[in-house]
Tab-separated table of C-alpha atoms and ligand atoms in Angstrom:
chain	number	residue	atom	x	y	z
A	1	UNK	CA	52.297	-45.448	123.221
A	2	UNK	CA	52.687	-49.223	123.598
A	3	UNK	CA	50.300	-50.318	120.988
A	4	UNK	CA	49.265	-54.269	120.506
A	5	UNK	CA	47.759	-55.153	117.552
A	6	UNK	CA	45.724	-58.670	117.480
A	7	UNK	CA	46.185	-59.627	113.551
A	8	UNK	CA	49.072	-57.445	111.825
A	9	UNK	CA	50.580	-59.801	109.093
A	10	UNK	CA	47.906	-58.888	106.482
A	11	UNK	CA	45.875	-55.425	104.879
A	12	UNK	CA	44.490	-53.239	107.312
A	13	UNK	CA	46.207	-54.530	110.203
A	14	UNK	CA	49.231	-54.246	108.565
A	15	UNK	CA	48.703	-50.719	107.293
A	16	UNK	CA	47.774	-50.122	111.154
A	17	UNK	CA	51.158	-51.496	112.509
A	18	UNK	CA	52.978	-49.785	109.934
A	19	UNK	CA	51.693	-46.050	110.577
A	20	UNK	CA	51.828	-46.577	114.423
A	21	UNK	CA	55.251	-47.352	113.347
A	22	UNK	CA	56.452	-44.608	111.582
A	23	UNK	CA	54.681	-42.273	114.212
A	24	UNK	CA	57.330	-43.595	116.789
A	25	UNK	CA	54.971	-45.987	118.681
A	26	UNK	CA	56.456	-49.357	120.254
A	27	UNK	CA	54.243	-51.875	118.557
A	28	UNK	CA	53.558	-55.770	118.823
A	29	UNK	CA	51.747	-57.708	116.579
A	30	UNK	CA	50.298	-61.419	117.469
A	31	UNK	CA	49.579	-63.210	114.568
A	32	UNK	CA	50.215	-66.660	113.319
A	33	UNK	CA	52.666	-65.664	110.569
A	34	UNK	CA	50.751	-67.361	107.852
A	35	UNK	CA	48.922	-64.600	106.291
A	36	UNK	CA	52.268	-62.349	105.452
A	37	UNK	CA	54.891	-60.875	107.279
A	38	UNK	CA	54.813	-57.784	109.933
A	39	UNK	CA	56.192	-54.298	108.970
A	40	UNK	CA	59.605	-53.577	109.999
A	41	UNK	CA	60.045	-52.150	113.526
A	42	UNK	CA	57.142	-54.373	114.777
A	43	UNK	CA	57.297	-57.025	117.438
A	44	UNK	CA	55.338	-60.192	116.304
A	45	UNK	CA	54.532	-62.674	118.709
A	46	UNK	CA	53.235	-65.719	116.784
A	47	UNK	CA	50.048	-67.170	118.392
A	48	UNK	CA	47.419	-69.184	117.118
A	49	UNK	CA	44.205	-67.118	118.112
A	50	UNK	CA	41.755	-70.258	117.997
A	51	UNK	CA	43.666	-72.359	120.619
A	52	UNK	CA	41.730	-71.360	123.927
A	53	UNK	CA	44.204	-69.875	126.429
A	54	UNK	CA	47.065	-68.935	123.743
A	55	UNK	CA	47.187	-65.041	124.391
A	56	UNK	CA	48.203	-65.838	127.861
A	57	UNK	CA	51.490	-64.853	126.637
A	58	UNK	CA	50.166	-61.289	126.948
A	59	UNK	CA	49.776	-61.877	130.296
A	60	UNK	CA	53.185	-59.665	132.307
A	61	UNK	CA	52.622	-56.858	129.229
A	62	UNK	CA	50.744	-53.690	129.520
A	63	UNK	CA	49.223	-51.676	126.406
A	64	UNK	CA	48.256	-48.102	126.015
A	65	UNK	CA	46.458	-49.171	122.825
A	66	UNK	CA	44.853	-52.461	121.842
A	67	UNK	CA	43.829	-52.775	118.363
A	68	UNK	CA	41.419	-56.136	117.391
A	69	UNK	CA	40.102	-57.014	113.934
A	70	UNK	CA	39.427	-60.562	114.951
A	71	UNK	CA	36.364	-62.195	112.345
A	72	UNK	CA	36.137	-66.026	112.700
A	73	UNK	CA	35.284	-66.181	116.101
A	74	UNK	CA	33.661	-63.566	118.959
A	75	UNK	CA	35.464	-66.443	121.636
A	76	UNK	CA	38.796	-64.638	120.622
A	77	UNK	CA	37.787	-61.899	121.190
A	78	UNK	CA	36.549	-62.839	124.334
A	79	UNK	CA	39.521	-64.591	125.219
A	80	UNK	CA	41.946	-60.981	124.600
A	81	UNK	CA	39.470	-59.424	126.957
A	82	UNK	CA	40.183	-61.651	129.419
A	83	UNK	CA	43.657	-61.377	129.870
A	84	UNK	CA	43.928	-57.893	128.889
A	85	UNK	CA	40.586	-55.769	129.114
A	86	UNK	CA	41.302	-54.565	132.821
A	87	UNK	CA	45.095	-52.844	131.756
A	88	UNK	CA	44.546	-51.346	128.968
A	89	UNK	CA	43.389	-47.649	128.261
A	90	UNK	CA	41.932	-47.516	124.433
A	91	UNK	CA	40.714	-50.411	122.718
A	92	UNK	CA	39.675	-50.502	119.098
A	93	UNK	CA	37.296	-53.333	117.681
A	94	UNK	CA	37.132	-53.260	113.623
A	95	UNK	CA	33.894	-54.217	113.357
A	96	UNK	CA	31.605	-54.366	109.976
A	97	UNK	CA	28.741	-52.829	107.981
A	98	UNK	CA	27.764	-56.429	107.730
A	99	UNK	CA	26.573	-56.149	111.549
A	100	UNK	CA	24.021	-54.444	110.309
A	101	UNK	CA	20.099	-56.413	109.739
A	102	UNK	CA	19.220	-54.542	107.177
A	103	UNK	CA	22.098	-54.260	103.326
A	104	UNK	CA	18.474	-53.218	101.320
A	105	UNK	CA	17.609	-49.366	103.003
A	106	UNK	CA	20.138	-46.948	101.468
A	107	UNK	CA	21.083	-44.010	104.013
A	108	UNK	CA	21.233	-46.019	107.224
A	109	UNK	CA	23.277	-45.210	110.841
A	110	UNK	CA	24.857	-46.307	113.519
A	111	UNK	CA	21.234	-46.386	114.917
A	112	UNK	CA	19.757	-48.954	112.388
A	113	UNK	CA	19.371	-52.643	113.887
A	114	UNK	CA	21.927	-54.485	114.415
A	115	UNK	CA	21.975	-58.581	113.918
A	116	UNK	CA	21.518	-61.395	116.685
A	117	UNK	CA	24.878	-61.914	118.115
A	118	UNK	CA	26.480	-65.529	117.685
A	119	UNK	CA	29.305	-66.240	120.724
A	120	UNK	CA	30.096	-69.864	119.102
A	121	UNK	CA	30.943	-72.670	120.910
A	122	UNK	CA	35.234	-73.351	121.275
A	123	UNK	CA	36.482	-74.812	118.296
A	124	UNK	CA	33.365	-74.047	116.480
A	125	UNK	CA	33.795	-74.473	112.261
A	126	UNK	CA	30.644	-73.450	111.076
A	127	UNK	CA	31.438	-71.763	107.856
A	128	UNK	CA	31.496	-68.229	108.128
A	129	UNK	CA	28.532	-67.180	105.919
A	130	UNK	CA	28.014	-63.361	105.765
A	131	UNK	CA	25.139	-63.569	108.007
A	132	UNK	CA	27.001	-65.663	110.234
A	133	UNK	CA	30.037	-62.905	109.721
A	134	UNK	CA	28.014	-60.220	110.372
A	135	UNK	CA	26.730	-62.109	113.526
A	136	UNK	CA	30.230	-62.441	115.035
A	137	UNK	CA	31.012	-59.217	114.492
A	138	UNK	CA	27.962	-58.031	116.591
A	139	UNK	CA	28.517	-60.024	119.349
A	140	UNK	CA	32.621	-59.444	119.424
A	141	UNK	CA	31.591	-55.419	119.424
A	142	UNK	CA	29.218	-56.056	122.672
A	143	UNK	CA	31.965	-58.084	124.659
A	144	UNK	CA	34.082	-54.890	123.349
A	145	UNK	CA	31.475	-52.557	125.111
A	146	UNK	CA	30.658	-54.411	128.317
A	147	UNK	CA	34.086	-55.303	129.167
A	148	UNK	CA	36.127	-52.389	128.687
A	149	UNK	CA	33.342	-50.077	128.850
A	150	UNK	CA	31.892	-47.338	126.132
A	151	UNK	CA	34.295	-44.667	127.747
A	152	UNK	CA	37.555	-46.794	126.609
A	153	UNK	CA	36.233	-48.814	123.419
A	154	UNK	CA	36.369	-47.444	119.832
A	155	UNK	CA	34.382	-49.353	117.526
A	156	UNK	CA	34.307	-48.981	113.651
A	157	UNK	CA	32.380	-50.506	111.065
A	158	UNK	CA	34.225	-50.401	107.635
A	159	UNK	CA	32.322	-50.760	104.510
A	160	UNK	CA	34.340	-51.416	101.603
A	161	UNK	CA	37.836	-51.188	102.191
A	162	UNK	CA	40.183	-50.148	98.995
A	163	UNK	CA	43.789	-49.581	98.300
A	164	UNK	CA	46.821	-51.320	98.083
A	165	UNK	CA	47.570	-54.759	99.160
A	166	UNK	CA	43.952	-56.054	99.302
A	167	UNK	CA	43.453	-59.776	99.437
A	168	UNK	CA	39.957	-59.736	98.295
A	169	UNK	CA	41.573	-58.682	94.835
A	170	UNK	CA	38.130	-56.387	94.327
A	171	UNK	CA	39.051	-52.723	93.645
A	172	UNK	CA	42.473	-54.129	92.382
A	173	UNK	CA	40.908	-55.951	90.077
A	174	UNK	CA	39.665	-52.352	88.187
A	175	UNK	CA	42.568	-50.864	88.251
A	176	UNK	CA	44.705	-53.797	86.949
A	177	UNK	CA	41.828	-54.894	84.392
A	178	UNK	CA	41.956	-51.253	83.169
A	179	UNK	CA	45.684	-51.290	83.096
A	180	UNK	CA	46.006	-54.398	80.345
A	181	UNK	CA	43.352	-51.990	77.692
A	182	UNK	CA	41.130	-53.491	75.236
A	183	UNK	CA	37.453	-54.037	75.483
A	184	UNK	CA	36.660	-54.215	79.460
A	185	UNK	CA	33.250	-55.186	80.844
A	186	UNK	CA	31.564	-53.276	83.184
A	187	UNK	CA	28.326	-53.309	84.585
A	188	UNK	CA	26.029	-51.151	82.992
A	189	UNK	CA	24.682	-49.683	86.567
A	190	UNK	CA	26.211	-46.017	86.685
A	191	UNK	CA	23.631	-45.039	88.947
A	192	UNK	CA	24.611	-47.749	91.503
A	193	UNK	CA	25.565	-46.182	94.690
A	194	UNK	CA	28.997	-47.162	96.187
A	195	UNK	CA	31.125	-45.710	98.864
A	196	UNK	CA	35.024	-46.930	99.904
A	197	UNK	CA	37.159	-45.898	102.206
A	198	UNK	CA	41.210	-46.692	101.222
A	199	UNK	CA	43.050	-48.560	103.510
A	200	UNK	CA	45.623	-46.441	104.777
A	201	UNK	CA	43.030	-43.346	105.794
A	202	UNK	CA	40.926	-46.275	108.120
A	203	UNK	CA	44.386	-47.318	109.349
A	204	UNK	CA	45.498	-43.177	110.253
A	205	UNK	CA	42.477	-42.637	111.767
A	206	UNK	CA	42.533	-46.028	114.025
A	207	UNK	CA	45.972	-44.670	114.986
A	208	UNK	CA	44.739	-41.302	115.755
A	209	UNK	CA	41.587	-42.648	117.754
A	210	UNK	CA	43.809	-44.056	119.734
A	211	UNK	CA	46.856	-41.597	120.460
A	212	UNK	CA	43.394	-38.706	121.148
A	213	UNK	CA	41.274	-40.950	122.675
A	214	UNK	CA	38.262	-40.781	120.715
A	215	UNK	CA	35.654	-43.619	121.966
A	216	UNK	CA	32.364	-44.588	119.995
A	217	UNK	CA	31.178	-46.068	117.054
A	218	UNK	CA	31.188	-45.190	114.022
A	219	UNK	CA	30.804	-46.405	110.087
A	220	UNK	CA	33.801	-46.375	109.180
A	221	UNK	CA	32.512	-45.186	105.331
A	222	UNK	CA	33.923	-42.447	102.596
A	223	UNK	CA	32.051	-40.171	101.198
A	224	UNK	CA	28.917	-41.558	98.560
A	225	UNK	CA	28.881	-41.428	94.788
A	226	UNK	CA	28.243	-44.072	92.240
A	227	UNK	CA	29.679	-46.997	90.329
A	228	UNK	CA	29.526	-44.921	87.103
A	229	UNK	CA	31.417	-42.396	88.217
A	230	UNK	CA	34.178	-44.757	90.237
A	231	UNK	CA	34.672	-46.910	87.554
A	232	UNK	CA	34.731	-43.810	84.675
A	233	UNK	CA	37.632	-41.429	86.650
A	234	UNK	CA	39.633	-45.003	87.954
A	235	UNK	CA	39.566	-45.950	84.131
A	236	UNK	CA	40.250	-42.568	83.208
A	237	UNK	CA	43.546	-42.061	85.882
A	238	UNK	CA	44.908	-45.451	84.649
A	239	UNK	CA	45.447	-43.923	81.503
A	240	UNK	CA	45.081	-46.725	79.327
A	241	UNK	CA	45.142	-45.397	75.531
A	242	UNK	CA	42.842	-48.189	73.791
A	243	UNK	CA	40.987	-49.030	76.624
A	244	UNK	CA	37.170	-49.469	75.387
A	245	UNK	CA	34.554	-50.075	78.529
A	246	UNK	CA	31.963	-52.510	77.068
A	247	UNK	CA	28.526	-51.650	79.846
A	248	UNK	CA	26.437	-55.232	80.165
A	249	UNK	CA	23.333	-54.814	81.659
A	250	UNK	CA	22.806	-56.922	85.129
A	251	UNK	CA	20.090	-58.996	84.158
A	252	UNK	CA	22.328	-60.509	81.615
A	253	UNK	CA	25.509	-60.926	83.570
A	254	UNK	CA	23.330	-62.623	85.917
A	255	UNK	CA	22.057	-64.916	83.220
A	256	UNK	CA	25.613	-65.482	82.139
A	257	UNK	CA	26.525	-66.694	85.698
A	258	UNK	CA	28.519	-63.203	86.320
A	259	UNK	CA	28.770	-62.723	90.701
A	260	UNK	CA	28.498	-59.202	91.698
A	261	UNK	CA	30.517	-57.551	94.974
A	262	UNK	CA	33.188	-60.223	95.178
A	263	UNK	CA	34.542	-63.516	94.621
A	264	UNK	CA	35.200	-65.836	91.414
A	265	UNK	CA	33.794	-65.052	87.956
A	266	UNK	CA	32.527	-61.472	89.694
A	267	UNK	CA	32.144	-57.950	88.563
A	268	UNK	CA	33.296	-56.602	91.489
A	269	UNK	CA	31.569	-53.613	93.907
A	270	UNK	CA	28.630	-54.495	91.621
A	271	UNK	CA	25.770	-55.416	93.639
A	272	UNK	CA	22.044	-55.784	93.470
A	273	UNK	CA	19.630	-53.246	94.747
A	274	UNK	CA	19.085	-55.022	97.319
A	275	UNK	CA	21.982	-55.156	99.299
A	276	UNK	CA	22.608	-50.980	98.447
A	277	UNK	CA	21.734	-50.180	101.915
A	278	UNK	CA	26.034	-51.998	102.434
A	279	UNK	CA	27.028	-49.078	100.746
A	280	UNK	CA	25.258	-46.127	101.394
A	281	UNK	CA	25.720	-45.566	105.320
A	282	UNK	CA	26.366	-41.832	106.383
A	283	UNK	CA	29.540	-40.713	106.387
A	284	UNK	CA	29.150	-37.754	108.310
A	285	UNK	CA	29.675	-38.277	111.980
A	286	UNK	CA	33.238	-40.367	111.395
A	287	UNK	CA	34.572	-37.481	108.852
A	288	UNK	CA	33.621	-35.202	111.410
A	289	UNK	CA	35.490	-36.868	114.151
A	290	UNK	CA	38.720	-37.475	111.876
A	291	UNK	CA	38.263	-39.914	109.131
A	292	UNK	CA	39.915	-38.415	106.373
A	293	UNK	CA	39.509	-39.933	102.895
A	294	UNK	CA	42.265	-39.123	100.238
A	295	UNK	CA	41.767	-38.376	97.002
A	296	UNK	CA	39.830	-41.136	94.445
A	297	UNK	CA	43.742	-40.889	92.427
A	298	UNK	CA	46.058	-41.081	95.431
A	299	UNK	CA	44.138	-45.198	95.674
A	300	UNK	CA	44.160	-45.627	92.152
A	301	UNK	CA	47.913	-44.537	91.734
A	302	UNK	CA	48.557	-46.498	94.732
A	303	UNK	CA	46.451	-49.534	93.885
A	304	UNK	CA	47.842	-49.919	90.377
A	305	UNK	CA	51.441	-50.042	91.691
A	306	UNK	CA	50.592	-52.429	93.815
A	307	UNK	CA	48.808	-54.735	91.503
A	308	UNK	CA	51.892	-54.188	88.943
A	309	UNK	CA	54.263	-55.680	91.565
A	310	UNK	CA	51.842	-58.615	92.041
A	311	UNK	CA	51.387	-58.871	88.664
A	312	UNK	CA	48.627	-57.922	86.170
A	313	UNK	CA	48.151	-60.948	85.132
A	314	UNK	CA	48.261	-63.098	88.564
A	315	UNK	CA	45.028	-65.394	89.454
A	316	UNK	CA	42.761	-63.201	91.714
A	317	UNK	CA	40.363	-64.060	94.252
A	318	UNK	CA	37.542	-61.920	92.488
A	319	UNK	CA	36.634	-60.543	88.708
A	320	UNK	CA	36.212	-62.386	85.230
A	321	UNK	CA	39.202	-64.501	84.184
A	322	UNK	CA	40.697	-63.382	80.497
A	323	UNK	CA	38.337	-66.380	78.894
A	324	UNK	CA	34.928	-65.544	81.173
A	325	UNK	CA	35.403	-61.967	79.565
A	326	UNK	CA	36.096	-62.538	76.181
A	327	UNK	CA	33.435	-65.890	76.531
A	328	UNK	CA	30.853	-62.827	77.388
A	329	UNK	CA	32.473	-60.710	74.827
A	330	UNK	CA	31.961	-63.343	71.925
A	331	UNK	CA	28.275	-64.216	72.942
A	332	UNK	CA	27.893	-60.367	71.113
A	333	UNK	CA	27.664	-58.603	74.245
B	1	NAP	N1	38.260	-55.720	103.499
B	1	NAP	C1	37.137	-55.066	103.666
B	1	NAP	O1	36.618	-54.421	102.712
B	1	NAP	C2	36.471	-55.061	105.025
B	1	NAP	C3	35.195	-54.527	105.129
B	1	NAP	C4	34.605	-54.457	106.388
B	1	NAP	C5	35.286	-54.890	107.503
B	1	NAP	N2	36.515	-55.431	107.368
B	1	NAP	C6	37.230	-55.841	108.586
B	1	NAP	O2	38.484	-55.201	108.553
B	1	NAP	C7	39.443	-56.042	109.158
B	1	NAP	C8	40.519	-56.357	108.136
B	1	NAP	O3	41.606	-56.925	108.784
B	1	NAP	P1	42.879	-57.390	107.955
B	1	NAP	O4	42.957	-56.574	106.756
B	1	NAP	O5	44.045	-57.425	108.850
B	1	NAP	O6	42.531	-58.831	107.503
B	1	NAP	P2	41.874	-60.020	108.316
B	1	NAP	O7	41.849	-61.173	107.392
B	1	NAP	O8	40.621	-59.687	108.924
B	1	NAP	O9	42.912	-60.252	109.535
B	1	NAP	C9	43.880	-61.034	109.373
B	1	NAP	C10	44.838	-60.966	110.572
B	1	NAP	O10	44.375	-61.865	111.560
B	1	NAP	C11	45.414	-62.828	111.781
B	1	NAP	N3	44.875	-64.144	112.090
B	1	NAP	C12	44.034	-64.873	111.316
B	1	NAP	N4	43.807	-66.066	111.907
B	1	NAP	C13	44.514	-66.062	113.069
B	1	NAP	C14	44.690	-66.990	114.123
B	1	NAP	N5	44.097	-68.195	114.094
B	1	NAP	N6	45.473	-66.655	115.173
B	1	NAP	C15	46.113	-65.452	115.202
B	1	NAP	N7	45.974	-64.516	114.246
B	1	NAP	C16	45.187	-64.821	113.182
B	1	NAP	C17	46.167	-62.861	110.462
B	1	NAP	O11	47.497	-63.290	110.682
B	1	NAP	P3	48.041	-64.750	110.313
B	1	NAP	O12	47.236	-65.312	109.185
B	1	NAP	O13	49.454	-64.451	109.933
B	1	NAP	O14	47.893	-65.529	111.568
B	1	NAP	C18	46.149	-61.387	110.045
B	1	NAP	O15	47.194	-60.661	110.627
B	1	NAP	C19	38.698	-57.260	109.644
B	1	NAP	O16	38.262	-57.043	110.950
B	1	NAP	C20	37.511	-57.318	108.699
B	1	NAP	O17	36.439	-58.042	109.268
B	1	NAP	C21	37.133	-55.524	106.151
């Protein structure tokens, strides 16, 4: 297949131009360069997506596959529909489980409401709240839908998205915190539900949707469990001989200024019960149609290795610094 993948330079469009790759597809990438580099074997047209008109590049090529994970704006995605929507046979939108009204009920579907669609203005820098994510991503899926129809358009709503080479540092952050021993906070929520799906198994079956044909959407979501148990066996396949986990209840992490899910001076993939209904969408219909999740130590194993060659150590995006732990630690938690 010809395969064109909008993004490509970073994570899970990276993983996706990689494996369509190394199954002997000819792939092109447009991407700004900025974020990263392209795998080898992989055209890369650089193009900034939020000047209006740039993917008229595109315009003499023909795709068998296009594959979009555009976030900031719905316009781009708008824009790649309208110079390439009418030529090409499968076309993937990676969509979000923040599309969805409602993060509170656990156990939701496809089926559950969605949230209003934004299609901003050109040039439009609002900041990109998750509401205002979530929005985008709702009305880039419809545009998806309308203009390339539902008999063409695969559409797939990851939750959260583990493995190596993340760049929202969140399940890294585990395996590399676990990795450097001693005494390790952890939320003390075992019974928190989570549910990941790693990188490479979203990018194999984005390939595979593609190459087969499959059309739809889907929740992109591995199979459910809970935070006790994740953080336990990840802990547990690091290996780490004088590792002690120290459990902190939420209320006082909260009190102590401690994020959950993501971002600075975070536990990450803690979250409040409120927003469980992220993490807890049914799995069922994508594993039956292909989505195959690898085992909870193939991520770790791969995570860790990854996070070793970035270095343990490195400033990351989300978790507790050395000092905000050991600051918690010393306050006789
Ligand atoms: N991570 C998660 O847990 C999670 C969960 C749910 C959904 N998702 C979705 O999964 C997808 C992840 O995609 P990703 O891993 O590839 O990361 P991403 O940050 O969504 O995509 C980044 C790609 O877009 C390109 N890009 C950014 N700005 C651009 C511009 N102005 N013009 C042209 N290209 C531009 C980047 O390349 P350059 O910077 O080099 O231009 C890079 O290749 C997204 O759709 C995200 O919304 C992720």
């Amino acid at each position: 297949m010809r395969v064109l993948v909008l993004g490509g330079t970073l994570f899970l469009s990276a993983q996706i131009a990689r494996d369509a790759v190394a199954r002997g597809h000819e792939v092109t990438c447009v991407a700004r360069g900025r974020s990263g580099q392209v795998p080898e074997g992989v055209r890369l047209l650089c193009v900034d997506r939020a000047h209006h008109g740039a993917l008229e590049v595109l315009v003499d090529d023909r795709f068998d596959a296009v594959i979009d994970v555009a976030r900031a704006a719905s316009r781009w995605v708008v824009d790649a529909l309208d110079v390439l929507a009418d030529r090409t046979q499968h076309w993937t939108f990676v969509s979000s489980i923040s599309a969805y009204a409602d993060s509170a009920t656990v156990g939701q579907n496809t089926e559950a409401p969605l949230r209003e669609p934004i299609w901003e203005r050109a040039n439009d820098l609002t900041e990109l709240t998750a509401e205002r994510y979530g929005s985008i991503k709702v009305a880039s899926e419809k545009s998806v839908r309308e203009r390339v129809g539902e008999q063409r358009s695969f559409v797939v709503r990851p939750g959260l998205i583990t493995g190596p080479a993340d760049p929202s540092d969140r399940f890294g952050y585990w395996a590399a915190r676990f990795a450097q021993g001693g005494r390790a906070i952890i939320p003390d929520t075992p019974h928190q539900p989570i549910q990941h799906i790693d990188v490479r198994d979203l990018a194999a079956w984005i390939i595979t949707a593609a190459e087969t044909g499959l059309t739809g959407t889907y929740d992109a979501v591995g199979p459910l469990t809970d935070l006790g148990s994740l953080l336990q066996e990840t802990a547990q396949l690091v290996g780490t001989t004088d590792l002690e986990l120290i459990p902190i209840a939420p209320e006082t992490l909260t009190e102590s200024g401690v994020n959950p899910w993501a971002g600075p001076k975070s536990l990450p993939l803690w979250l409040p019960t409120e927003e469980h209904g992220l993490v807890t969408h049914d799995p069922a219909p994508a594993l039956a149609d292909g989505l195959t999740p690898r085992t909870l130590a193939d991520t770790v194993h791969a995570t860790l290795a990854d996070e070793r060659r970035r270095g343990l150590g490195r400033p990351r995006k989300a978790g507790l610094t050395p000092t905000e732990e050991q600051e918690l630690l010393d306050r006789g938690h």
